[in-house]
């Protein structure tokens, strides 16, 4: 069974790659960021706790995050494997899921200077969730989803200033998590500066090998 993590700084393509991996390898896609945004949308207690951290580009405290993801991992759709996207982002979070025996960590590597345009021009469809970049892959109308005609929006943490804060917390708190898994020998580095197709091809061949090993 594939129990995977996808890691990388904001804008490396975690969301886009996760959608492709989850549909092709038939695993549950668990994005802690998406879960928080849903909670905020529904104005739950958890959402209110997380909101001020997220809008500042800071990490939500471990206690809150670990509980939310821990509960999610108990759901039935995780029985056939899962891909955690954006979690763990700190050593305490990694230690909290130690018993889950993660078998692969996809580490998206990218030059930081490429991230600014990827984040600042990122737009998301309110209706179908498709992610666009109105500068790097322009679409006819930058406000309307070409797939479903839904309205496109920009995340309020997708600004240059918030990106700088997010990159700082990535360097300080999340990079040590990659080293933690590297010591276990399960990190697979991927060059994420290429096209979506080319990045996915690298990931697909890695995961096919991991899946094969798992069935032995
Ligand atoms: P993302 O959609 O993965 O970029 O996450 C958006 C924001 O949600 C982050 O900048 C954090 O504020 C918060 N967040 C998501 N995942 C975590 C996590 N594992 N630990 C703490 N905060 C998180």
Short mmCIF file of C-alpha atoms and ligand atoms in Angstrom, two decimals:
data_model
loop_
_atom_site.label_atom_id
_atom_site.label_comp_id
_atom_site.label_asym_id
_atom_site.label_seq_id
_atom_site.Cartn_x
_atom_site.Cartn_y
_atom_site.Cartn_z
CA UNK A 1 0.00 0.00 0.00
CA UNK A 2 1.32 3.44 -0.93
CA UNK A 3 1.61 5.81 2.02
CA UNK A 4 3.20 8.90 0.59
CA UNK A 5 4.13 12.49 1.30
CA UNK A 6 4.69 15.27 -1.18
CA UNK A 7 6.96 18.07 -0.02
CA UNK A 8 8.35 21.29 -1.46
CA UNK A 9 8.05 25.05 -1.00
CA UNK A 10 4.92 27.01 -1.87
CA UNK A 11 4.59 27.09 -5.65
CA UNK A 12 6.64 23.94 -6.28
CA UNK A 13 3.52 22.21 -7.64
CA UNK A 14 2.41 20.04 -4.70
CA UNK A 15 -1.30 20.59 -5.40
CA UNK A 16 -1.09 19.99 -9.13
CA UNK A 17 1.07 16.86 -8.78
CA UNK A 18 -1.09 15.53 -5.94
CA UNK A 19 -4.20 15.60 -8.12
CA UNK A 20 -2.40 13.60 -10.82
CA UNK A 21 -0.88 11.10 -8.37
CA UNK A 22 -4.14 10.57 -6.46
CA UNK A 23 -6.18 9.89 -9.60
CA UNK A 24 -3.60 7.64 -11.30
CA UNK A 25 -2.53 5.65 -8.23
CA UNK A 26 -6.03 5.60 -6.69
CA UNK A 27 -5.08 6.93 -3.28
CA UNK A 28 -6.75 9.50 -1.03
CA UNK A 29 -5.35 13.01 -1.42
CA UNK A 30 -5.07 14.73 1.94
CA UNK A 31 -4.08 18.39 1.75
CA UNK A 32 -3.79 20.05 5.14
CA UNK A 33 -3.99 23.48 3.46
CA UNK A 34 -7.24 22.55 1.64
CA UNK A 35 -8.66 21.15 4.89
CA UNK A 36 -7.92 24.41 6.70
CA UNK A 37 -9.45 26.46 3.88
CA UNK A 38 -12.65 24.36 4.06
CA UNK A 39 -12.82 24.89 7.83
CA UNK A 40 -12.35 28.64 7.35
CA UNK A 41 -15.05 28.72 4.66
CA UNK A 42 -17.50 27.06 7.02
CA UNK A 43 -16.38 29.27 9.92
CA UNK A 44 -15.84 26.33 12.26
CA UNK A 45 -13.97 26.62 15.56
CA UNK A 46 -10.95 24.98 13.93
CA UNK A 47 -11.18 27.38 10.99
CA UNK A 48 -11.23 30.37 13.29
CA UNK A 49 -8.20 29.03 15.18
CA UNK A 50 -6.24 28.56 11.94
CA UNK A 51 -7.27 31.67 10.01
CA UNK A 52 -4.96 34.31 11.48
CA UNK A 53 -1.89 32.09 11.05
CA UNK A 54 -2.74 31.24 7.46
CA UNK A 55 -3.44 34.82 6.41
CA UNK A 56 -0.05 35.83 7.80
CA UNK A 57 1.70 32.99 5.96
CA UNK A 58 2.67 31.34 9.27
CA UNK A 59 2.28 27.69 10.23
CA UNK A 60 -0.81 26.74 12.22
CA UNK A 61 0.26 25.34 15.64
CA UNK A 62 1.22 21.66 15.64
CA UNK A 63 -1.39 20.58 18.16
CA UNK A 64 -4.29 21.80 16.01
CA UNK A 65 -2.80 20.50 12.76
CA UNK A 66 -1.84 17.05 14.08
CA UNK A 67 -5.32 16.47 15.46
CA UNK A 68 -7.01 17.50 12.21
CA UNK A 69 -4.83 15.31 9.98
CA UNK A 70 -4.83 12.42 12.48
CA UNK A 71 -8.64 12.30 12.36
CA UNK A 72 -8.62 12.48 8.58
CA UNK A 73 -6.23 9.50 8.31
CA UNK A 74 -8.74 7.33 10.20
CA UNK A 75 -11.35 7.67 7.45
CA UNK A 76 -12.23 4.70 5.22
CA UNK A 77 -10.86 6.17 2.00
CA UNK A 78 -7.33 5.96 3.45
CA UNK A 79 -7.47 2.15 3.64
CA UNK A 80 -6.06 1.78 0.11
CA UNK A 81 -3.26 4.27 0.51
CA UNK A 82 -2.91 8.01 0.73
CA UNK A 83 -0.87 11.00 -0.27
CA UNK A 84 -0.28 13.66 2.35
CA UNK A 85 0.19 17.09 0.75
CA UNK A 86 1.56 19.86 2.98
CA UNK A 87 1.83 17.68 6.08
CA UNK A 88 4.10 17.15 8.02
CA UNK A 89 5.64 20.62 7.96
CA UNK A 90 7.52 20.38 11.27
CA UNK A 91 9.49 17.70 13.10
CA UNK A 92 6.78 17.42 15.77
CA UNK A 93 4.25 16.65 13.03
CA UNK A 94 6.57 14.06 11.45
CA UNK A 95 7.05 12.37 14.81
CA UNK A 96 3.28 12.31 15.37
CA UNK A 97 2.83 10.08 12.29
CA UNK A 98 5.91 7.94 12.87
CA UNK A 99 3.74 4.81 13.39
CA UNK A 100 2.12 5.20 9.99
CA UNK A 101 5.34 3.98 8.34
CA UNK A 102 5.37 6.31 5.36
CA UNK A 103 7.02 4.55 2.41
CA UNK A 104 7.82 7.38 -0.01
CA UNK A 105 8.48 11.11 0.20
CA UNK A 106 8.36 13.02 -3.08
CA UNK A 107 10.57 16.08 -2.63
CA UNK A 108 9.87 18.78 -5.22
CA UNK A 109 13.03 20.81 -5.72
CA UNK A 110 12.94 24.19 -7.43
CA UNK A 111 14.90 27.45 -7.63
CA UNK A 112 13.25 29.94 -5.33
CA UNK A 113 13.26 32.69 -7.97
CA UNK A 114 10.80 30.64 -10.06
CA UNK A 115 8.28 30.58 -7.20
CA UNK A 116 7.28 34.26 -7.24
CA UNK A 117 5.48 34.17 -10.61
CA UNK A 118 4.01 30.74 -9.84
CA UNK A 119 2.42 32.05 -6.63
CA UNK A 120 1.55 35.66 -7.40
CA UNK A 121 -0.21 34.80 -10.69
CA UNK A 122 -1.87 31.62 -9.38
CA UNK A 123 -5.66 31.59 -9.67
CA UNK A 124 -8.07 28.86 -8.58
CA UNK A 125 -11.56 28.06 -9.81
CA UNK A 126 -14.13 28.59 -7.08
CA UNK A 127 -16.31 25.88 -8.59
CA UNK A 128 -14.09 23.00 -9.79
CA UNK A 129 -10.83 23.79 -7.97
CA UNK A 130 -8.64 23.75 -11.09
CA UNK A 131 -5.42 25.69 -10.60
CA UNK A 132 -4.27 28.17 -13.30
CA UNK A 133 -1.40 30.57 -13.77
CA UNK A 134 -2.54 33.64 -15.65
CA UNK A 135 1.00 34.73 -16.52
CA UNK A 136 2.84 31.49 -17.22
CA UNK A 137 -0.05 29.72 -18.99
CA UNK A 138 -2.40 32.58 -19.96
CA UNK A 139 -6.09 31.84 -20.46
CA UNK A 140 -8.54 33.91 -22.48
CA UNK A 141 -10.30 35.52 -19.52
CA UNK A 142 -8.23 35.71 -16.33
CA UNK A 143 -11.40 35.77 -14.21
CA UNK A 144 -13.35 32.82 -15.61
CA UNK A 145 -12.51 29.09 -15.55
CA UNK A 146 -12.23 27.80 -19.14
CA UNK A 147 -13.38 24.34 -18.00
CA UNK A 148 -16.56 25.09 -16.05
CA UNK A 149 -17.08 28.90 -16.31
CA UNK A 150 -16.66 29.21 -12.51
CA UNK A 151 -15.17 32.40 -11.09
CA UNK A 152 -11.40 32.35 -10.52
CA UNK A 153 -10.02 33.65 -7.24
CA UNK A 154 -6.62 34.35 -5.72
CA UNK A 155 -5.71 32.89 -2.31
CA UNK A 156 -5.16 35.73 0.15
CA UNK A 157 -1.77 34.27 1.14
CA UNK A 158 -0.62 34.22 -2.51
CA UNK A 159 1.05 37.65 -2.39
CA UNK A 160 4.75 38.42 -2.66
CA UNK A 161 5.00 39.45 1.00
CA UNK A 162 3.20 36.36 2.34
CA UNK A 163 5.24 34.13 0.04
CA UNK A 164 8.44 35.46 1.64
CA UNK A 165 7.07 34.52 5.10
CA UNK A 166 5.99 31.08 3.84
CA UNK A 167 9.43 30.43 2.33
CA UNK A 168 11.09 31.40 5.59
CA UNK A 169 8.98 28.91 7.54
CA UNK A 170 9.69 26.30 4.87
CA UNK A 171 13.45 26.79 5.30
CA UNK A 172 13.33 26.90 9.09
CA UNK A 173 10.68 24.33 10.01
CA UNK A 174 9.94 22.10 7.02
CA UNK A 175 13.40 21.44 5.55
CA UNK A 176 14.47 19.52 8.70
CA UNK A 177 11.52 17.18 8.02
CA UNK A 178 13.05 16.24 4.66
CA UNK A 179 16.34 15.44 6.41
CA UNK A 180 14.43 13.34 8.94
CA UNK A 181 12.96 11.20 6.13
CA UNK A 182 16.22 11.23 4.17
CA UNK A 183 17.85 9.40 7.06
CA UNK A 184 15.21 6.72 6.64
CA UNK A 185 16.19 6.41 2.95
CA UNK A 186 12.72 7.12 1.55
CA UNK A 187 13.15 10.58 -0.02
CA UNK A 188 12.92 10.84 -3.82
CA UNK A 189 14.13 14.18 -5.20
CA UNK A 190 12.28 15.49 -8.24
CA UNK A 191 13.23 18.46 -10.42
CA UNK A 192 10.07 20.57 -10.19
CA UNK A 193 11.25 23.40 -12.45
CA UNK A 194 10.02 21.61 -15.59
CA UNK A 195 6.63 21.41 -17.31
CA UNK A 196 3.73 19.71 -15.51
CA UNK A 197 3.99 16.68 -17.82
CA UNK A 198 7.72 16.28 -17.31
CA UNK A 199 7.54 16.65 -13.54
CA UNK A 200 4.73 14.11 -13.37
CA UNK A 201 6.65 11.62 -15.56
CA UNK A 202 9.52 11.63 -13.04
CA UNK A 203 7.10 11.07 -10.15
CA UNK A 204 5.20 8.32 -11.95
CA UNK A 205 8.31 6.26 -12.59
CA UNK A 206 9.47 6.66 -8.97
CA UNK A 207 6.10 5.61 -7.57
CA UNK A 208 5.73 2.65 -9.90
CA UNK A 209 9.01 1.33 -8.51
CA UNK A 210 7.95 1.98 -4.91
CA UNK A 211 4.60 0.25 -5.52
CA UNK A 212 6.38 -2.74 -7.06
CA UNK A 213 8.74 -3.02 -4.09
CA UNK A 214 5.75 -2.87 -1.73
CA UNK A 215 4.09 -5.87 -3.36
CA UNK A 216 7.24 -8.05 -3.05
P1 LIG B 1 -0.85 25.12 1.57
O1 LIG B 1 -2.17 25.09 0.90
O2 LIG B 1 -0.25 23.76 1.72
O3 LIG B 1 0.10 26.11 0.95
O4 LIG B 1 -1.12 25.63 3.07
C1 LIG B 1 -1.64 26.93 3.29
C2 LIG B 1 -1.38 27.36 4.71
O5 LIG B 1 -2.06 26.48 5.62
C3 LIG B 1 0.07 27.34 5.16
O6 LIG B 1 0.79 28.50 4.77
C4 LIG B 1 -0.09 27.23 6.67
O7 LIG B 1 -0.48 28.47 7.22
C5 LIG B 1 -1.29 26.29 6.80
N1 LIG B 1 -0.86 24.88 6.85
C6 LIG B 1 -1.08 23.91 5.93
N2 LIG B 1 -0.54 22.75 6.29
C7 LIG B 1 0.06 22.97 7.49
C8 LIG B 1 0.83 22.16 8.37
N3 LIG B 1 1.10 20.87 8.10
N4 LIG B 1 1.26 22.73 9.53
C9 LIG B 1 0.99 24.01 9.84
N5 LIG B 1 0.32 24.85 9.02
C10 LIG B 1 -0.15 24.33 7.86
#
